Tab-separated table of C-alpha atoms and ligand atoms in Angstrom:
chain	number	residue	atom	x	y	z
A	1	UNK	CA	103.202	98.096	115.849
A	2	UNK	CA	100.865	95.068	116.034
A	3	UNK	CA	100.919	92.072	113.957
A	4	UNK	CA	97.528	89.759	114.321
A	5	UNK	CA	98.833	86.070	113.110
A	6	UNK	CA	97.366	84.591	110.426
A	7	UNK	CA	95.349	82.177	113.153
A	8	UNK	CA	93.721	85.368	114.765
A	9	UNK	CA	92.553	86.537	111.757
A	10	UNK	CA	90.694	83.687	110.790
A	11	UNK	CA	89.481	82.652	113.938
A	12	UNK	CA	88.250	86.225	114.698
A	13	UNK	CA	86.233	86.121	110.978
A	14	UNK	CA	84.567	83.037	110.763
A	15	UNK	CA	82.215	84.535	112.686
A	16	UNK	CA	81.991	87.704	111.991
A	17	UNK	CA	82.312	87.847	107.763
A	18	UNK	CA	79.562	89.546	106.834
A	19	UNK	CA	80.709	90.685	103.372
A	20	UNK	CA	82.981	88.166	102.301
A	21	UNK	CA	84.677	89.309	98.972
A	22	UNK	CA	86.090	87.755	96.399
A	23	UNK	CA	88.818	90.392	95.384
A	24	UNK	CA	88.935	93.600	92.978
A	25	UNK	CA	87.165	93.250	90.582
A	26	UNK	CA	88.006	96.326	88.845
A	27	UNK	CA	89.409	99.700	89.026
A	28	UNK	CA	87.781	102.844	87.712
A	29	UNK	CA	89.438	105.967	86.915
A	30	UNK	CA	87.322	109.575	86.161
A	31	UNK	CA	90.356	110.868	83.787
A	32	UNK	CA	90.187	114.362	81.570
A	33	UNK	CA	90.442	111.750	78.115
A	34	UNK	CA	89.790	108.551	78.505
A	35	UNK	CA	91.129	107.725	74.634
A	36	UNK	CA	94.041	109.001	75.717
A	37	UNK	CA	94.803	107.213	79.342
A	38	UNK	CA	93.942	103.963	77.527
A	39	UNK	CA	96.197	104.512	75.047
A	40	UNK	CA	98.650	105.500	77.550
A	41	UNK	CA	98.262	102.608	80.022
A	42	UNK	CA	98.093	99.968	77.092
A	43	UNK	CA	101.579	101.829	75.585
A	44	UNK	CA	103.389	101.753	79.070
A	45	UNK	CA	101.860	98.993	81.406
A	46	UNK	CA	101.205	96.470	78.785
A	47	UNK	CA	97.071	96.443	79.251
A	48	UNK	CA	95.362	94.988	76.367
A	49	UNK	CA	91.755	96.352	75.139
A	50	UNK	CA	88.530	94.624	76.378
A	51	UNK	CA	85.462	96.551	75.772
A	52	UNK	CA	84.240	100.191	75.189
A	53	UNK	CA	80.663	101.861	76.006
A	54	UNK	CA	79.966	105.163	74.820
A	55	UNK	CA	77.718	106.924	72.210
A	56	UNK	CA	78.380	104.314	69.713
A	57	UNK	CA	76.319	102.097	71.981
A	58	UNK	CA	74.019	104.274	72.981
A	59	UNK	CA	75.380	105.963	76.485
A	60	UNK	CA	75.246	109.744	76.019
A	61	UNK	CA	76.989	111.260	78.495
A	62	UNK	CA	79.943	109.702	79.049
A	63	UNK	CA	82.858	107.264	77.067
A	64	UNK	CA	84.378	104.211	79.317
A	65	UNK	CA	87.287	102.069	78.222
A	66	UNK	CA	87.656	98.691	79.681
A	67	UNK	CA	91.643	97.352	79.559
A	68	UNK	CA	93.174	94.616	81.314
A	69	UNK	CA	95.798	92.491	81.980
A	70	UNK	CA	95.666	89.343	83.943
A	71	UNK	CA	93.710	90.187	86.590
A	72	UNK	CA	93.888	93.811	86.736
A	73	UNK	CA	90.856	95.483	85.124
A	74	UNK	CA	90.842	99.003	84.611
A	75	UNK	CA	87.818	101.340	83.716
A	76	UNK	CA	88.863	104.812	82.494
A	77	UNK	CA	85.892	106.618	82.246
A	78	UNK	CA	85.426	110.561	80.739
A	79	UNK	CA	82.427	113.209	80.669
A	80	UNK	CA	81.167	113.802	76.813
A	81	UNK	CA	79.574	117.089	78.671
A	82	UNK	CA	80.035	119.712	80.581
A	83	UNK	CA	77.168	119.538	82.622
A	84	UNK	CA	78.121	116.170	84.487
A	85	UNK	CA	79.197	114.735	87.436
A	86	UNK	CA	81.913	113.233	85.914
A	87	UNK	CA	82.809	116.677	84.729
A	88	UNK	CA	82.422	118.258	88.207
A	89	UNK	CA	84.700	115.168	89.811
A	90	UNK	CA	87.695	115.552	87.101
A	91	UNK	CA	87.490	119.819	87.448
A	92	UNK	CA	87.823	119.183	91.028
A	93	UNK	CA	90.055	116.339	92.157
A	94	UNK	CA	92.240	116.435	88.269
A	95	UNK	CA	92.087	112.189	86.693
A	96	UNK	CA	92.318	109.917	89.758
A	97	UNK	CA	90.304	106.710	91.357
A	98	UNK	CA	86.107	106.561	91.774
A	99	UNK	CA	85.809	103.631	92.145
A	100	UNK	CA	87.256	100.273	94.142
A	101	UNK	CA	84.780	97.394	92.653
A	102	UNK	CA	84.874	95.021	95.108
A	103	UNK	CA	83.419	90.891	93.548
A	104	UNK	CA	80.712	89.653	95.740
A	105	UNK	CA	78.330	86.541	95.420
A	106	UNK	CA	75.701	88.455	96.394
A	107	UNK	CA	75.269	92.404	95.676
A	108	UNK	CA	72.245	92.409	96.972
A	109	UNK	CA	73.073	91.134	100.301
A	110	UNK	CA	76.202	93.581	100.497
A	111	UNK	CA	74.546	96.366	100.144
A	112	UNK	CA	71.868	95.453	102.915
A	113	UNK	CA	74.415	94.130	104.921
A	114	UNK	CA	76.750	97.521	104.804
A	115	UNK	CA	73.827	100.337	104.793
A	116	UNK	CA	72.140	98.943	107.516
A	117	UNK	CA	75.492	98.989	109.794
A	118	UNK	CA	76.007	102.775	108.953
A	119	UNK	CA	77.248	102.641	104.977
A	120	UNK	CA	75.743	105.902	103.183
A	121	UNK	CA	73.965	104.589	99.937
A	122	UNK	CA	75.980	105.285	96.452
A	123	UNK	CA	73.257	102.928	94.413
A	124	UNK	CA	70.509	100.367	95.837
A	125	UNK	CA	71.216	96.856	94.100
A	126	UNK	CA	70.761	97.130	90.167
A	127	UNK	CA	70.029	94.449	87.766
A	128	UNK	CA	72.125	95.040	84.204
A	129	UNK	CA	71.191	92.618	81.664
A	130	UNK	CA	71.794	91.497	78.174
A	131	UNK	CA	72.065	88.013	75.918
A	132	UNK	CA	74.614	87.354	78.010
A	133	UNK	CA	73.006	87.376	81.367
A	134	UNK	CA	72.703	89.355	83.927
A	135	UNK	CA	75.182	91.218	86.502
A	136	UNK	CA	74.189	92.812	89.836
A	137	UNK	CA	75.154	96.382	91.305
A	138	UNK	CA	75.257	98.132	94.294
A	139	UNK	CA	77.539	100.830	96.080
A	140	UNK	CA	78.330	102.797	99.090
A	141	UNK	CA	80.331	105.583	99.761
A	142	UNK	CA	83.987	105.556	101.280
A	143	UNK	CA	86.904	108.339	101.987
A	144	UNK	CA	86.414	112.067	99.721
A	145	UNK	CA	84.363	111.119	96.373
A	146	UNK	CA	85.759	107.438	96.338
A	147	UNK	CA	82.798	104.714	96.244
A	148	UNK	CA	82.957	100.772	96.911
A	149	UNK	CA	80.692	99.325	93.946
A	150	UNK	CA	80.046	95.301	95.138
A	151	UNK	CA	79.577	93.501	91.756
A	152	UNK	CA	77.669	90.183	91.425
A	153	UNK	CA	78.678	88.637	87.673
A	154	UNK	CA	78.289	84.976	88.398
A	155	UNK	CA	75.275	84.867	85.951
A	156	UNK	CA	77.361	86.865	83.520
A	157	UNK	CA	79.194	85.323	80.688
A	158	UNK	CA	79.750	88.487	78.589
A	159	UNK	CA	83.366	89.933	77.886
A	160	UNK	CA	83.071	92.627	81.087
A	161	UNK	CA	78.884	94.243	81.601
A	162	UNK	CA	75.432	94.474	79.843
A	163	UNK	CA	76.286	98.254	78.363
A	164	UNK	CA	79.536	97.211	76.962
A	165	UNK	CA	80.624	95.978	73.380
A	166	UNK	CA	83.955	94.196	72.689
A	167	UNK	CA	86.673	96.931	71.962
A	168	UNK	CA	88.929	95.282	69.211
A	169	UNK	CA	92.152	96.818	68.427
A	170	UNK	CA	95.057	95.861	66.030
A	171	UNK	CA	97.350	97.552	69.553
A	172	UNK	CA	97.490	95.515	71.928
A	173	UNK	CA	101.513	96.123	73.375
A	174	UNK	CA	102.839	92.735	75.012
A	175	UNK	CA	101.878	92.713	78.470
A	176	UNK	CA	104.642	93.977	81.442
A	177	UNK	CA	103.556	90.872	84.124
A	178	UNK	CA	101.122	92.871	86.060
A	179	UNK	CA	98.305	90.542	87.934
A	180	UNK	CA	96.039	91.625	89.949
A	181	UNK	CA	95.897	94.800	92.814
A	182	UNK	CA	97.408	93.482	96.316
A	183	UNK	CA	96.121	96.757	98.334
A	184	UNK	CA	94.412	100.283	97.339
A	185	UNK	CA	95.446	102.957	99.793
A	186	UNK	CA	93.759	106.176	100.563
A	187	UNK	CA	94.513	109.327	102.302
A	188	UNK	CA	92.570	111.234	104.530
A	189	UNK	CA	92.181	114.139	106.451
A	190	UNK	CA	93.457	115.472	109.891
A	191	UNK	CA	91.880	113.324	112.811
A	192	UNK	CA	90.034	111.318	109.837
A	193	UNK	CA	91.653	108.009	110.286
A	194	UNK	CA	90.316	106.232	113.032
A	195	UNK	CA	86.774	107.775	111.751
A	196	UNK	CA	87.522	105.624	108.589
A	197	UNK	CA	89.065	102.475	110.255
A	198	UNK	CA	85.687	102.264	112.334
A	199	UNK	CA	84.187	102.452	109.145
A	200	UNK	CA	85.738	99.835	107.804
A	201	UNK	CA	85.356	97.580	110.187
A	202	UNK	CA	81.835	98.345	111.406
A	203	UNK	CA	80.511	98.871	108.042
A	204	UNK	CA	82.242	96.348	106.289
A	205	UNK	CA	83.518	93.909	108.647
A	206	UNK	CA	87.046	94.212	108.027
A	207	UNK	CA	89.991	94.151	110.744
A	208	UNK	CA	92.958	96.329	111.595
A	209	UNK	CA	96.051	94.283	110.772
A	210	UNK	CA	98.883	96.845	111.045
A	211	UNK	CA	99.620	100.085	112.619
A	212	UNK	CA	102.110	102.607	111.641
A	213	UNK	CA	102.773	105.880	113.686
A	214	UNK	CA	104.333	109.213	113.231
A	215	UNK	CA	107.358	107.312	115.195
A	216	UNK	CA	107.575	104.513	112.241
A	217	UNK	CA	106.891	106.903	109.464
A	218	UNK	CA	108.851	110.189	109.495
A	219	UNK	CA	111.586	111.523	108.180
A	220	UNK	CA	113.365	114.968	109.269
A	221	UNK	CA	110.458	116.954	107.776
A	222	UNK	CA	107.310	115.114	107.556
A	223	UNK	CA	105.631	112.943	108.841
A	224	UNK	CA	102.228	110.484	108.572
A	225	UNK	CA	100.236	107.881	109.988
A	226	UNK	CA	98.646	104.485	108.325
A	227	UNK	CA	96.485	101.760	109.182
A	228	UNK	CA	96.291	98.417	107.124
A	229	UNK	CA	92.125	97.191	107.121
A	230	UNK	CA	91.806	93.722	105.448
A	231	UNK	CA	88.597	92.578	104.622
A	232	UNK	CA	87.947	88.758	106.396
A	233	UNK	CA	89.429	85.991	103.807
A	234	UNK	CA	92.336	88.751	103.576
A	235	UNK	CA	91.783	89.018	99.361
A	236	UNK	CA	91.380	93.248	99.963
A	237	UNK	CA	93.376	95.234	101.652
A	238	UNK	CA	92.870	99.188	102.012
A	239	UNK	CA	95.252	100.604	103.833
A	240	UNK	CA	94.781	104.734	105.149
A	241	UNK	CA	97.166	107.390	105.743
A	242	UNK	CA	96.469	110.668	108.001
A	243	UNK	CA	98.767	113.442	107.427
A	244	UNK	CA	101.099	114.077	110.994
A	245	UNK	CA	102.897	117.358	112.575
A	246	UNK	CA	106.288	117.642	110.891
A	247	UNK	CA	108.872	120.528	110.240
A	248	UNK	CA	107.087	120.784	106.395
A	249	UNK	CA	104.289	119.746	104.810
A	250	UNK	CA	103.947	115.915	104.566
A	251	UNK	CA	103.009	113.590	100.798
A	252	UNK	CA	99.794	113.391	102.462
A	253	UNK	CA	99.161	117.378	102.859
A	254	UNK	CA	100.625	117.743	99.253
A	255	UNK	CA	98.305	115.150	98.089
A	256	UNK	CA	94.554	116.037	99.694
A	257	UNK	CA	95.988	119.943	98.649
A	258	UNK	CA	96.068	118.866	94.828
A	259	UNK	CA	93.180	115.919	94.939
A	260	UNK	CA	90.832	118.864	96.871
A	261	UNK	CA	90.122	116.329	98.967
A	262	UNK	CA	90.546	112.378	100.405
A	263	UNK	CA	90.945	109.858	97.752
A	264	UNK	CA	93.211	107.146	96.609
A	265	UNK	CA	96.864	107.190	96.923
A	266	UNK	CA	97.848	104.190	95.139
A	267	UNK	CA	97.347	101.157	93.918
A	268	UNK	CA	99.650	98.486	94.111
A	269	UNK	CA	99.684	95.894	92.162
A	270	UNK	CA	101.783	92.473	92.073
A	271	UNK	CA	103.487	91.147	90.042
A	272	UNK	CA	105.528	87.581	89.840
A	273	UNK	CA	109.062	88.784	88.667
A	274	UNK	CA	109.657	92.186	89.677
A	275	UNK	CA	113.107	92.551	87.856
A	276	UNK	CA	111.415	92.022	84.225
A	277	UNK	CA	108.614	93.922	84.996
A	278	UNK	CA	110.326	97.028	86.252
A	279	UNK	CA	112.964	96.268	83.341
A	280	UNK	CA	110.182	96.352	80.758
A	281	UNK	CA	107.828	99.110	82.196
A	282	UNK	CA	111.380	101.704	82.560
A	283	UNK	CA	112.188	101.018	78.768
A	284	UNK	CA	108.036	101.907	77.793
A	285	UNK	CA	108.824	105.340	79.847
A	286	UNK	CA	107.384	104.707	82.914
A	287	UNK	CA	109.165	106.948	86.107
A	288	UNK	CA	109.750	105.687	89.297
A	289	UNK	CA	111.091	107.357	92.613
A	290	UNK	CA	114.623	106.601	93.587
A	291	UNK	CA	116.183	106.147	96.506
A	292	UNK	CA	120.004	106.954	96.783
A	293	UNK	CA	122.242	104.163	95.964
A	294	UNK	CA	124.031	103.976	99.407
A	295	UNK	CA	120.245	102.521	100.207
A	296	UNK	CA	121.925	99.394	98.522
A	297	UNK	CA	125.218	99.397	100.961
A	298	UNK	CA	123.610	97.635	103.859
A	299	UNK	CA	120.090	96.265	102.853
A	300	UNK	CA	120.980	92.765	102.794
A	301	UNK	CA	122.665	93.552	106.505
A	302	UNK	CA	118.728	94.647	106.990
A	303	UNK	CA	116.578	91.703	104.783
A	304	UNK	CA	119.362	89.056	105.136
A	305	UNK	CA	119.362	86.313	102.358
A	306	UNK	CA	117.366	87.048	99.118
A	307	UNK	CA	116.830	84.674	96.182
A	308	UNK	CA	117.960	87.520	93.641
A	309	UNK	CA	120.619	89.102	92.672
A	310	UNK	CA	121.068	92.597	94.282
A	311	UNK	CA	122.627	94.226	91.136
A	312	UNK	CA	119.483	94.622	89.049
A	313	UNK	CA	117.801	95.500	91.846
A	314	UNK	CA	120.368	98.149	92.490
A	315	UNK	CA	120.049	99.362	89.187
A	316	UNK	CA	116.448	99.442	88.675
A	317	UNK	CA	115.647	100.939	91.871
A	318	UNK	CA	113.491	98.329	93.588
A	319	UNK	CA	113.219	98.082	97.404
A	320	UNK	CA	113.496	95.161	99.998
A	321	UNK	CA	111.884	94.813	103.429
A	322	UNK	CA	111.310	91.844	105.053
A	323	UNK	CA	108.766	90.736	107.764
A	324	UNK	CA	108.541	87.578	110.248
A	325	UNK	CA	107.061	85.396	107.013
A	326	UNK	CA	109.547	86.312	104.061
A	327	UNK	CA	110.527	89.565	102.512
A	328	UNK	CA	108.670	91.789	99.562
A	329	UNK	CA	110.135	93.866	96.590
A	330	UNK	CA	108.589	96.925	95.948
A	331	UNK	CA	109.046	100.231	93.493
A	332	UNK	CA	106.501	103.165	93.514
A	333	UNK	CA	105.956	105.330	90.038
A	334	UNK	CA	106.007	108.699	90.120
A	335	UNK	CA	102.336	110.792	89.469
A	336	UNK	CA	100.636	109.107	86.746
A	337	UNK	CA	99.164	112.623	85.921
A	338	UNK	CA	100.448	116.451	86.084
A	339	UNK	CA	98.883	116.558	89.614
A	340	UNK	CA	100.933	115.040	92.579
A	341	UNK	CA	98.060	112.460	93.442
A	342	UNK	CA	97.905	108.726	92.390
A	343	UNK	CA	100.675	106.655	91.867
A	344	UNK	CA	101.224	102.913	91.505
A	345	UNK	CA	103.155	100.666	93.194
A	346	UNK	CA	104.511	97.473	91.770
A	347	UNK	CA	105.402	94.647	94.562
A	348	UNK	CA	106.293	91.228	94.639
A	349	UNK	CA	105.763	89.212	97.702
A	350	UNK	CA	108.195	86.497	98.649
A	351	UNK	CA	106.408	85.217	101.823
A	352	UNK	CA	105.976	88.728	103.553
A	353	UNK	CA	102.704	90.071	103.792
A	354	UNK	CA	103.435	93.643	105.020
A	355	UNK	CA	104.002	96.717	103.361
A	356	UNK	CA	107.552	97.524	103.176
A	357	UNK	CA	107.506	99.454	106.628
A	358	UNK	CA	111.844	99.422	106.555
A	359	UNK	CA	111.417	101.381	103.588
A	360	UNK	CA	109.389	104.299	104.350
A	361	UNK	CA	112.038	106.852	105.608
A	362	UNK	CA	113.772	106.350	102.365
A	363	UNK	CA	111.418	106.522	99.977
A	364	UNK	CA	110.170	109.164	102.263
A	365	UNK	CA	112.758	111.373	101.812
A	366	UNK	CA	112.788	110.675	97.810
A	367	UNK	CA	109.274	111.531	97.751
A	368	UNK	CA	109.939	114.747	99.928
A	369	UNK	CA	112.912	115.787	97.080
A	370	UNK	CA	110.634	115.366	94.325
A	371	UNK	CA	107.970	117.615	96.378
A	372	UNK	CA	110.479	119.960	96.787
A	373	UNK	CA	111.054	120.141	92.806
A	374	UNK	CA	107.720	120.634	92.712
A	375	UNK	CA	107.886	124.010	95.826
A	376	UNK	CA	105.416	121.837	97.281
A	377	UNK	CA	107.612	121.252	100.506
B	1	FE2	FE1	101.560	100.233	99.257
């Protein structure tokens, strides 16, 4: 496994940053009902509603719901038609991620800067306007059906995009902490992922931070492979997963088998105090994998000293790892839909800034008994 320090990756960037971005700006989902998936990521994860486009203001085809809560925007996004793309991509790949907006000062410039190093067009650079200014679109495509929109809103002082109205509701559930996404990972085919990690850094300038094998990441059955890409300031990180021989069929397998296809894994997001926010998102329903309790025996043998008590922890289910700069909590969700695809991950990072690497085999083998459930294994 290599680590680049901190120093490296700065000193390697300044020259080469290309596309520097500011961060997620938003996530969009293509889900069967969008009322509903709103309703149901307000209800569990504490989103609150921001703004709405869809016949009522004049878009014909489709109905988008904007929710958010700190600063983690969703877009859930459904097909009013048959006859529609957005139709096609929900038949096919069941509710999951289209789109990773990435926040750039200059869309235009992105999208010159990425198609002309190899980046396969999703949309040339689009003005949207209204009384409230003016924001700037373009896209390219990534892994499966996913696409990396580049938003420029620095002109914009509207509540999210010309197109949009302000969706009031009297619901608006008390948020659960969440902030903003620390990574977006996606899986990909057989022999795909060094295809993708030269796209990423080729087309988009960004730099291989961590490596994981099928000798870090494997349990008795299955096995996979991951790279962490971080764009140049660090602020997004995509890591990718390739499936790897095992006994069985690996998450990754199960996953591009359901999604028909590459696409997004998960999305993690952080949050600041893991213990309430896993507290309050387990009483609003939401399911999480667990990991026997003997996990629990020897961890702090593993992590050493931690600033919380292990007991909640214990009892909630979260996970500790620890790297050379501090250690991380983590917890992944189960499915958020019927299909074994996307999940989320909730972390919170105290100093570390890996991914929980000394907690793959377990979690590993929870996955793997939930697959089983499933006679997916
Ligand atoms: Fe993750």
């Amino acid at each position: 496994m290599e680590i680049l320090t901190e120093e490296k990756i700065s000193t390697s960037n300044t020259t080469t940053d290309f596309l520097p971005l500011e961060g997620t700006d938003y996530v969009e989902f293509y889900v069967g009902n969008a009322k509903q998936a709103a309703h149901f990521y307000k209800t569990a994860f504490g989103f609150k509603s921001i703004a709405y486009a869809g016949p009522e203001t004049g878009v014909k085809e489709k109905c988008s719901y904007v929710i958010r809560q700190n600063k983690l925007t969703f877009v859930l996004t459904t097909a009013l038609k048959t006859d529609n793309v957005i139709a096609d991509h929900v038949y096919k790949h069941g509710d999951g991620v289209k789109f990773l907006v990435l926040r750039v000062n200059d869309a235009t410039n992105a999208w010159h800067e990425t198609t002309k190093r190899g980046g396969k067009s999703f949309m040339e650079p689009k003005i949207f306007t209204d009384a409230q200014g003016e924001v700037i679109m373009s896209g390219i495509h990534t892994y499966g059906e996913t696409v990396h929109l580049f938003i420029e809103r620095k002109n914009y002082k509207g509540i999210f995009m010309p197109g949009f109205v302000e969706w009031k509701s009297n619901y608006n559930p008390t948020e659960t902490g969440l902030q903003y996404v620390d990574h977006c990972v996606g899986n990909v085919g057989w022999n795909q992922m060094n295809k993708w990690v030269a796209f990423y850094e080729d087309v988009m300038g960004f730099k291989n931070i961590l490596s994981f094998d099928d000798k870090d990441i494997s349990t008795e059955y299955s096995a996979l492979m991951s790279k962490v890409m971080s764009s140049g300031n660090g602020y997004v990180k995509f890591p990718i997963n390739e499936p790897a021989e095992g006994k069985k069929k690996s998450q990754v397998e199960e996953y591009l088998d359901f999604y028909n296809g590459e696409g997004v894994q998960h999305v993690a997001i952080a949050t600041k105090n893991i213990i309430e926010t896993v507290t309050e998102l387990q009483s609003r329903g939401v399911e999480f994998l667990k990991v026997p309790t003997s996990y629990y025996d020897t961890i702090l043998d593993r992590v050493g000293h931690i600033d919380e008590d292990l007991k909640p922890l214990k009892e909630l289910g979260i996970l500790i790892d620890k790297d050379d700069e501090g250690y991380l909590l983590q917890i992944f969700t189960k499915p958020l839909q019927d299909r074994p695809t996307l999940f989320f991950e909730i972390i919170q990072r105290k100093g570390a800034k890996s991914f929980g690497k000394g907690n793959f085999k377990a979690l590993f083998e929870a996955l793997e008994r939930e697959q089983a459930l499933r006679g997916n294994l």
